[in-house]
CSV table of C-alpha atoms in Angstrom, one decimal:
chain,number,residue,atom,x,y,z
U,153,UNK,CA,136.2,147.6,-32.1
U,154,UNK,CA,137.6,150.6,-33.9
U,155,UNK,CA,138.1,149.1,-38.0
U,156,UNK,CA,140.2,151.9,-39.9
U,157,UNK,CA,139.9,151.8,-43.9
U,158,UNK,CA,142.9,153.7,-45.3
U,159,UNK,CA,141.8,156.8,-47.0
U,160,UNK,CA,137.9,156.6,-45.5
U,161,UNK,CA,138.5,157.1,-41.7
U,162,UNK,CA,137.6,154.8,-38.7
U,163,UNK,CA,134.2,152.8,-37.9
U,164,UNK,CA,132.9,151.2,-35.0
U,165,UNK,CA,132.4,147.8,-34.9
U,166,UNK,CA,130.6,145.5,-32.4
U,167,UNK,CA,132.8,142.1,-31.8
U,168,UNK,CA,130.2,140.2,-33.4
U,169,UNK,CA,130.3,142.0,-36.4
U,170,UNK,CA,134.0,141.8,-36.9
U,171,UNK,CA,133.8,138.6,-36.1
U,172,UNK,CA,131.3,137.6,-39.1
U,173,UNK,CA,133.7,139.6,-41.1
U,174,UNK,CA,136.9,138.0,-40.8
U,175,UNK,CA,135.5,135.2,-43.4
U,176,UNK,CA,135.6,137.8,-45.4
U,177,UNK,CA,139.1,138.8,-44.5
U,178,UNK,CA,140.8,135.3,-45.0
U,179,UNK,CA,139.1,135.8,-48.8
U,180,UNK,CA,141.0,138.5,-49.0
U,181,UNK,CA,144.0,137.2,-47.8
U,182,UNK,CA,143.7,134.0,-49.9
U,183,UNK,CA,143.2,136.4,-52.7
U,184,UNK,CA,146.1,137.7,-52.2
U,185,UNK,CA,148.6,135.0,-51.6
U,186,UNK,CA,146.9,133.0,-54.8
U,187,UNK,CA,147.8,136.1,-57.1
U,188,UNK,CA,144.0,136.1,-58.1
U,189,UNK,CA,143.9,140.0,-58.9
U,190,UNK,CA,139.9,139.6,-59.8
U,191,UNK,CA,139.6,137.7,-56.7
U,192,UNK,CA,141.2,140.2,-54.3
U,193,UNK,CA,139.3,143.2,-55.9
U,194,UNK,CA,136.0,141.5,-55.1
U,195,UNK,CA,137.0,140.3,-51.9
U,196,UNK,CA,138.5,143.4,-50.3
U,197,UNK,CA,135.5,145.1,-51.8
U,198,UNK,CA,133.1,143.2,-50.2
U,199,UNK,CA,135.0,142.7,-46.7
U,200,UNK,CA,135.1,147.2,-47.0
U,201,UNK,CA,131.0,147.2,-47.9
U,202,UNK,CA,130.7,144.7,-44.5
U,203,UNK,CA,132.8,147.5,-42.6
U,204,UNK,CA,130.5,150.3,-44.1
U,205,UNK,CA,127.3,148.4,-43.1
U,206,UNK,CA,128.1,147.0,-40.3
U,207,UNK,CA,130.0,150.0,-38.8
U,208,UNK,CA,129.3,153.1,-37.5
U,209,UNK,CA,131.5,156.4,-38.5
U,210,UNK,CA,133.4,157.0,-35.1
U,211,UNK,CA,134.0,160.3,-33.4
U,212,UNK,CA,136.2,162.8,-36.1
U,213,UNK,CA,137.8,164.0,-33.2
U,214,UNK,CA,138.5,161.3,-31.4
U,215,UNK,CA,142.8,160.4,-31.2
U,216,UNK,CA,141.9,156.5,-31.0
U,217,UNK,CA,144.2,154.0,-32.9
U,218,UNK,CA,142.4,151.4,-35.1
U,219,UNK,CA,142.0,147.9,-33.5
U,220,UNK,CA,142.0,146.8,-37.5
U,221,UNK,CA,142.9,148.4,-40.5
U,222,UNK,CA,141.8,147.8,-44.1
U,223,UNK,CA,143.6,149.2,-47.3
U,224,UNK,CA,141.8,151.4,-49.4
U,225,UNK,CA,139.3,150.5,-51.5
U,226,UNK,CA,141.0,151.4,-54.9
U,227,UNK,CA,144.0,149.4,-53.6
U,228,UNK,CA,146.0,147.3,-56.1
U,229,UNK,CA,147.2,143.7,-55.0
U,230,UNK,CA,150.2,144.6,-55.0
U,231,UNK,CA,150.0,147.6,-53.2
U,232,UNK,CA,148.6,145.2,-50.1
U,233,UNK,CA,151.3,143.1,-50.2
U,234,UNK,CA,153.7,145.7,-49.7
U,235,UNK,CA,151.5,146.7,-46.8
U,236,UNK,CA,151.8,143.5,-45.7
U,237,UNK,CA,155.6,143.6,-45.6
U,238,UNK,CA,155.4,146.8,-44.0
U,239,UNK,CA,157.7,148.9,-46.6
U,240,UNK,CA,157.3,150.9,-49.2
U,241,UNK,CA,153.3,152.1,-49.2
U,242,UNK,CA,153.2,153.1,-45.4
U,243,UNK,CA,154.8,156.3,-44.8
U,244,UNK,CA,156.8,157.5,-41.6
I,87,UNK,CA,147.7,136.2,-38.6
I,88,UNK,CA,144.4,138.2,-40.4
I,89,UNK,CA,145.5,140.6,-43.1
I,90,UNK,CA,143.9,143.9,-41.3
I,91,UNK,CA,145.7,142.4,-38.2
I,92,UNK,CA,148.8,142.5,-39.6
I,93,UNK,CA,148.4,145.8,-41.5
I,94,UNK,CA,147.5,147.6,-37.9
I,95,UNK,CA,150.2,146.2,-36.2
I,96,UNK,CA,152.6,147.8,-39.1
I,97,UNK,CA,150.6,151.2,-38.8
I,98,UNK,CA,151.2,150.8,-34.7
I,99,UNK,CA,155.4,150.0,-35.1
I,100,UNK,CA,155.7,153.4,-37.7
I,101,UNK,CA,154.1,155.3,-34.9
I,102,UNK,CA,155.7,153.8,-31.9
I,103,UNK,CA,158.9,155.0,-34.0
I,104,UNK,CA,157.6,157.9,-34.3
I,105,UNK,CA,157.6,158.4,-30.5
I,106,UNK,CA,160.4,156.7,-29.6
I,107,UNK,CA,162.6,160.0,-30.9
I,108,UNK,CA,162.1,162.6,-29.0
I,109,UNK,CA,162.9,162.0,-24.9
I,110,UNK,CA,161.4,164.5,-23.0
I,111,UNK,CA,157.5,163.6,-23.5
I,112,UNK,CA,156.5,167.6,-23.6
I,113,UNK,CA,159.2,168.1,-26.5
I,114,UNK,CA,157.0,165.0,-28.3
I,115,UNK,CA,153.7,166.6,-27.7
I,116,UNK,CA,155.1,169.7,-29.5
I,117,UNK,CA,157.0,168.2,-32.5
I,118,UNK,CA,154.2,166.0,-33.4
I,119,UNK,CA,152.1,169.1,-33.2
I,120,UNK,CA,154.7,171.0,-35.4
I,121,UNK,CA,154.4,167.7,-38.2
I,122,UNK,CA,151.3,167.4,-37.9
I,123,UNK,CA,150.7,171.4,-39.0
I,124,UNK,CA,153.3,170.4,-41.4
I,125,UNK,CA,151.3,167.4,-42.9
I,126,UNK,CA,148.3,169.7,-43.0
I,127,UNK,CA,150.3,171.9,-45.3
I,128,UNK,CA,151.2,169.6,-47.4
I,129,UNK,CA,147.7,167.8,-47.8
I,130,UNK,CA,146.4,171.5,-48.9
I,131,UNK,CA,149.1,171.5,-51.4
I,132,UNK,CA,148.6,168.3,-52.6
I,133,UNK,CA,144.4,169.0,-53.1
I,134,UNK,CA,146.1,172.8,-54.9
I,135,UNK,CA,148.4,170.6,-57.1
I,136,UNK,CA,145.4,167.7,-58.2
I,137,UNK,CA,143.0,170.6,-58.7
I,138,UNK,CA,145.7,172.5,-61.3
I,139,UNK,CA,146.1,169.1,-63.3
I,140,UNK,CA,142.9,168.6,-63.4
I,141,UNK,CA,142.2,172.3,-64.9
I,142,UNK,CA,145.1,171.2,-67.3
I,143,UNK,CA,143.1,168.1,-68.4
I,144,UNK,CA,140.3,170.0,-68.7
I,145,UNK,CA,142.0,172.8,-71.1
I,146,UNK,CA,143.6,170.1,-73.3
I,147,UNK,CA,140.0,168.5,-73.3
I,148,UNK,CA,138.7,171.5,-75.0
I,149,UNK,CA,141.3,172.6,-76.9
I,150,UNK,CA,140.9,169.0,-78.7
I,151,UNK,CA,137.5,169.1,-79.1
I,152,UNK,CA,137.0,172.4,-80.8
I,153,UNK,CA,140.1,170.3,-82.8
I,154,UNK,CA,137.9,168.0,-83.3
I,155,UNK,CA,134.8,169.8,-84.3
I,156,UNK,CA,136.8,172.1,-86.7
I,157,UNK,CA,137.7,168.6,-88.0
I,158,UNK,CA,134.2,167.8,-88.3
I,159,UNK,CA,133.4,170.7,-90.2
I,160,UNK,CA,136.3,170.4,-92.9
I,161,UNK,CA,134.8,166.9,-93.7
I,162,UNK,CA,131.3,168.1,-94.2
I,163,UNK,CA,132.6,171.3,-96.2
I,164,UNK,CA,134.8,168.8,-98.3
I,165,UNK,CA,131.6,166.2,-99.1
I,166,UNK,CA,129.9,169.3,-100.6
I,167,UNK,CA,132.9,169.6,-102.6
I,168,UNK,CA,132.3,166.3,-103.4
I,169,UNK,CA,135.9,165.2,-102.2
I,170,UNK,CA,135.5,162.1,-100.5
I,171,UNK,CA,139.1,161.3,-100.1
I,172,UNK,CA,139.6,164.8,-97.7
I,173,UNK,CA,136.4,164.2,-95.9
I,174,UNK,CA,137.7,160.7,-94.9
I,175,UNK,CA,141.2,162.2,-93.8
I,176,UNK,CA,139.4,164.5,-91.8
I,177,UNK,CA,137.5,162.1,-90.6
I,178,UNK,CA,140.1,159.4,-89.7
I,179,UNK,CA,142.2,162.5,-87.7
I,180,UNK,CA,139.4,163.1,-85.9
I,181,UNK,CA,139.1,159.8,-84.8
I,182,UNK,CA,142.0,159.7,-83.5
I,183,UNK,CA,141.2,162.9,-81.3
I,184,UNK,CA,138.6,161.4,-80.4
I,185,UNK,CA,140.2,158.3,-78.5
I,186,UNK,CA,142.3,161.1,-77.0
I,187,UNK,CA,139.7,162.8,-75.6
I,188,UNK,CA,138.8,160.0,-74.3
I,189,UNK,CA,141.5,159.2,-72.7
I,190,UNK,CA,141.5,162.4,-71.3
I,191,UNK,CA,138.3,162.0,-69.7
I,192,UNK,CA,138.6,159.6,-68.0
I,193,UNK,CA,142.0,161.0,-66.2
I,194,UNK,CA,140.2,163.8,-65.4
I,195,UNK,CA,137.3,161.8,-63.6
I,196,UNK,CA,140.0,159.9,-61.6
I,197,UNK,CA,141.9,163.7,-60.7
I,198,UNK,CA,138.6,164.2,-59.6
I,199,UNK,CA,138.5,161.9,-57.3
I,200,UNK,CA,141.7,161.9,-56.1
I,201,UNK,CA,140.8,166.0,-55.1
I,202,UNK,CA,137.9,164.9,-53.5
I,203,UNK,CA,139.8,162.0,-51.9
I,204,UNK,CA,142.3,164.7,-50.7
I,205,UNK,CA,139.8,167.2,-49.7
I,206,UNK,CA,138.7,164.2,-47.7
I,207,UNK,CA,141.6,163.4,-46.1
I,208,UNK,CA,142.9,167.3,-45.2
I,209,UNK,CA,139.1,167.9,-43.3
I,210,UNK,CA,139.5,164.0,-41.2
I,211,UNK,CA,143.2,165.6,-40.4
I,212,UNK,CA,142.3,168.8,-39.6
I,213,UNK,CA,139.9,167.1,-37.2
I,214,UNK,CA,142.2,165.5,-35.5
I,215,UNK,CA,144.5,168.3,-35.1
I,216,UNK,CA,142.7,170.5,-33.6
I,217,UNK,CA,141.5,167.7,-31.0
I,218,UNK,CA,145.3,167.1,-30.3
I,219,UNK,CA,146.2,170.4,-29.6
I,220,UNK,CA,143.4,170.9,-27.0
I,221,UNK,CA,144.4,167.6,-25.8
I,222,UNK,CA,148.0,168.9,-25.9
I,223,UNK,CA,147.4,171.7,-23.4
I,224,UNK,CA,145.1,169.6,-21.5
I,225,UNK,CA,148.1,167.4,-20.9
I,226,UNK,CA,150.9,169.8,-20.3
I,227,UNK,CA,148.4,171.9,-17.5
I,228,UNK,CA,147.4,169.0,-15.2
I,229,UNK,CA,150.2,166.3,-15.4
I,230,UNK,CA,153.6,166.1,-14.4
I,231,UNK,CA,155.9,165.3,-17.4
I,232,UNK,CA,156.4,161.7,-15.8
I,233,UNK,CA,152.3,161.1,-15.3
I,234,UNK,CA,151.7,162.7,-18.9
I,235,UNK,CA,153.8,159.5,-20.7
I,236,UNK,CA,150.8,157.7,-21.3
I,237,UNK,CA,148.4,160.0,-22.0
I,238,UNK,CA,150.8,161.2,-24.5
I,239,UNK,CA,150.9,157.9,-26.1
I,240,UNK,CA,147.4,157.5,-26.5
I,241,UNK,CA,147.0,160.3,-28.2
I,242,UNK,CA,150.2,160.3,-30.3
I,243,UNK,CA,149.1,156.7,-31.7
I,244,UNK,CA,145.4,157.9,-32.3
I,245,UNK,CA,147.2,161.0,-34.6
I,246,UNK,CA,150.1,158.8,-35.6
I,247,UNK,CA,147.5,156.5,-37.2
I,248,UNK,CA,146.0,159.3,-38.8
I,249,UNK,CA,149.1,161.2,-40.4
I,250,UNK,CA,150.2,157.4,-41.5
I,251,UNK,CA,146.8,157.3,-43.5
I,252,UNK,CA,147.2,160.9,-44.8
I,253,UNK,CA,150.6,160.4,-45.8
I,254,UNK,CA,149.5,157.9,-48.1
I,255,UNK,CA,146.9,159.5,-49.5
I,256,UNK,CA,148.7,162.4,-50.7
I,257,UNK,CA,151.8,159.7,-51.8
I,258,UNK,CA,148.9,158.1,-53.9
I,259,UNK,CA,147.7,161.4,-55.1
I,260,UNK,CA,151.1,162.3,-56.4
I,261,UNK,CA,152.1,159.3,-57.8
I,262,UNK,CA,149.0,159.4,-59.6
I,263,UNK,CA,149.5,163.1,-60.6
I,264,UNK,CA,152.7,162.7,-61.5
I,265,UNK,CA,151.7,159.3,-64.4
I,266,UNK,CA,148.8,161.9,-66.0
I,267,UNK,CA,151.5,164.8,-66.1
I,268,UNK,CA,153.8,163.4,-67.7
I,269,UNK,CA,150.9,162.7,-70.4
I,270,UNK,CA,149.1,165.7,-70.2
I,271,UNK,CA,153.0,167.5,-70.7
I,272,UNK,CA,153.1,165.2,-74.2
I,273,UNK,CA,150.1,166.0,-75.5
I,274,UNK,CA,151.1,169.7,-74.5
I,275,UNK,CA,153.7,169.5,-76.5
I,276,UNK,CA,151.6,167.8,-79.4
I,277,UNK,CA,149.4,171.3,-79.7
I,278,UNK,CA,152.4,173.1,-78.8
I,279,UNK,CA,154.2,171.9,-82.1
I,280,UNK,CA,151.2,172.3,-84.0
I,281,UNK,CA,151.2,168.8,-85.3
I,282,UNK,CA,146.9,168.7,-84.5
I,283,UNK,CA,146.9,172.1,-85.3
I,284,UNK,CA,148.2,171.3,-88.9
I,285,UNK,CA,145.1,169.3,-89.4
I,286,UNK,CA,143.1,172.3,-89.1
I,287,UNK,CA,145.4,175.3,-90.3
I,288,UNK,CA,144.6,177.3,-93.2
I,289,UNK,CA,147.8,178.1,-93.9
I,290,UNK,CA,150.2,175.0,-93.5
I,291,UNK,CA,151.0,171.7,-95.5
I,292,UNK,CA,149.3,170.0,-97.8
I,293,UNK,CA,146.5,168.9,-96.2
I,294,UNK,CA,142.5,168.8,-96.1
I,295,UNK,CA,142.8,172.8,-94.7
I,296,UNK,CA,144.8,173.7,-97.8
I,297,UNK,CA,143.2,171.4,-100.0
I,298,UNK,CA,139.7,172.6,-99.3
I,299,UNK,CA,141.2,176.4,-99.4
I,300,UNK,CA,143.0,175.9,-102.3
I,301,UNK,CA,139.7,174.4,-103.9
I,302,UNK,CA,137.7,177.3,-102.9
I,303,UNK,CA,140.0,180.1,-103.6
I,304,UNK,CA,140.3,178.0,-107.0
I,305,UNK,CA,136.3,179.0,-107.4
I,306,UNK,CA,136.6,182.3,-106.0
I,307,UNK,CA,139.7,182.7,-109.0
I,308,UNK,CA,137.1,181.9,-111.5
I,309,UNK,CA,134.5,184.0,-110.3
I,310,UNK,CA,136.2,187.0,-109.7
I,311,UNK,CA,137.8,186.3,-113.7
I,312,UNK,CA,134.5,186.4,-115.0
I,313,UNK,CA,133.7,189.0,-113.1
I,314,UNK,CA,136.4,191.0,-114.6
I,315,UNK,CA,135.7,189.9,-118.5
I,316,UNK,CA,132.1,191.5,-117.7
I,317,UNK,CA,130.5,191.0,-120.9
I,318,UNK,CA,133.5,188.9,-122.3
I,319,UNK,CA,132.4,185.6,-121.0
I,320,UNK,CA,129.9,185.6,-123.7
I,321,UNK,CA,132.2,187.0,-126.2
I,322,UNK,CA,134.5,183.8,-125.4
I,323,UNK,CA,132.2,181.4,-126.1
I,324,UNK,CA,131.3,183.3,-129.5
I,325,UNK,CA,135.1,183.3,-130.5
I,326,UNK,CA,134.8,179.6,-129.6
I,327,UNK,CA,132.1,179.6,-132.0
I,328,UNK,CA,133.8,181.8,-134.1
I,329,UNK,CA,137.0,179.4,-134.0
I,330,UNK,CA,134.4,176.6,-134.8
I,331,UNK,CA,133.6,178.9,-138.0
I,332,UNK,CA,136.9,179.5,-138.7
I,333,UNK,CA,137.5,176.0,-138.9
I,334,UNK,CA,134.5,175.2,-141.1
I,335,UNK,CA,135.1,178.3,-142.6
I,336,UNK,CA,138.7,177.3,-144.0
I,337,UNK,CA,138.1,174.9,-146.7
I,338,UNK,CA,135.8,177.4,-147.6
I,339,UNK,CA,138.5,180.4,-147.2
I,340,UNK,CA,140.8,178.1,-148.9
I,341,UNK,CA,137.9,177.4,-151.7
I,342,UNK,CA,137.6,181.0,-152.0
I,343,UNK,CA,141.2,181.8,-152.3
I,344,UNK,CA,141.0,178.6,-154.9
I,345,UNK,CA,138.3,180.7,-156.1
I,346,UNK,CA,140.1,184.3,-156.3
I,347,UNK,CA,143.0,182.5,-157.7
I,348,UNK,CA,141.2,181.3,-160.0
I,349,UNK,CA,139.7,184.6,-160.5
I,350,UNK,CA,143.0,185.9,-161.0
């Protein structure tokens, strides 16, 4: 699987992997709908270190869309939940 | 739904709107070329504009600290003077450059790394580019315009994805930019006005500058007087005496006039 974290580029990921990460990702997401702002940061933070280790940088030249994508590391809660609504943060 | 589940599938519906404008699939392989040259441009300009607020940051940084150092020196030059009141004003204002500088430094660490971020972001792009316009021509030579349609997706969401990130970067990077300008423009205008530089001035208000000048000029005064009397210095001490004399000497002037008057 192709996992895309916004501002760092795309990783490969093997199914298993993603799989062991999506715990991860329902933190996150808990994080997030709770309002827990020290929560989310190291949540997301750890879910984007699982990506990193368990990934591999894929091809720079490669025009393959993300299976997943991540916000950026630096990314404020509410910043995500905008994402999550789909206006506002994501341009086009 | 996962989050990152749900954040793709937003990323996907931008781009498939994206796509959905232009009809003849040839036309879209070419506009999306033409905005993504256009996005390049605009990353580049975005990494120009960080790096120049950055230099700013960096200017105001040193402008304050020699500020501050000057500061530094006025309370050191006013302790020999044994004024402890100016040496903790100019201490006390150069605290608060201090915390400024700060403050300062720490914005430029994060224009830093919004450049690098940037820099980043422009070389992924550029990538990406370049593999779409060779794909591009790939496509246009050996299918026919209605064969190409996928193809042509697949590559427009792989770039689509990509100009979405970038885009967001640089709206980041601005927004960012834009909070430490309007900073960076007051404390401009702080130096500008000459309000830190009074601190500092020799010639302006009366403050630990002045103070300190005024003291030193008030001992350069002196000097140069005494200089000038030459030999008088002494003399004004013995007329001091002398006045001393004169004052002792009076009862005995007056005795003496007692004395001539009685001798007349």
């Amino acid at each position: 699987m192709i996992v895309r974290i916004l501002g760092e580029g795309q990783y490969d990921l093997s199914d298993d992997a993603v799989s062991a990460l999506n715990a991860l990702d329902a933190k996150v997401e808990s994080a997030i709908e709770a309002g827990d702002d020290p929560g989310f940061h190291e949540a997301l933070a750890a879910l984007l270190d699982g990506v990193r280790t368990a990934g591999v940088p894929h091809d720079a030249e490669a025009l393959d869309s993300s299976d997943l994508i991540l916000p950026m590391a630096d990314a404020t809660l509410p910043e995500v939940k905008d994402m999550l609504t789909g206006d506002g943060l994501i341009p086009g | 739904m996962s989050m990152w589940q749900r954040i793709s599938l937003i990323f996907r519906a931008k781009a498939n709107k994206a796509l959905d404008r232009a009809e003849d699939p040839r036309e879209t392989l070419d506009y999306s070329y033409q905005r993504q040259l256009d996005l390049l441009a605009q990353v580049r300009r975005g990494v120009a504009d960080v790096a120049t607020s950055r230099k700013r940051v960096e200017l105001q940084v040193n402008q304050l600290t020699a500020q501050s150092e000057k500061l530094q020196g006025q309370a050191e030059q006013a302790i020999k003077a044994q004024r402890e009141d100016l040496a903790r004003e100019a201490l006390t204002r150069k605290s608060g450059l201090t915390s400024q500088i700060t403050d300062l430094k720490t914005q430029q660490v994060q224009l830093q790394g919004e450049e690098e971020k940037l820099t980043l972001a422009q070389q992924r792009l550029s990538a990406k580019v370049e593999a779409f316009r060779t794909r591009k021509e790939t496509i246009k030579a050996t299918y026919t315009a209605a064969e190409a349609q996928t193809k042509i997706n697949e590559a427009m969401s792989g770039i689509g994805e990509e100009m979405g990130d970038v885009g967001l970067a640089i709206q980041r990077a601005e927004d960012k930019t834009a909070q430490m300008q309007a900073r960076a423009g007051a404390i401009d205008e702080l130096i500008a006005s000459g309000a830190l530089e009074d601190a500092s001035s020799l010639n302006q208000g009366d403050d630990i500058a002045r103070e300190l000048e005024a003291m030193s000029s008030q001992t350069e005064v002196e000097a140069e007087l005494a200089r000038l009397k030459g030999g008088s210095a002494p003399q004004a001490i013995e007329a001091g005496q002398d006045g001393g004399e004169i004052l002792e000497a009076e009862p005995q002037a007056q005795t003496s006039g007692e004395s001539s008057g009685e001798q007349k």
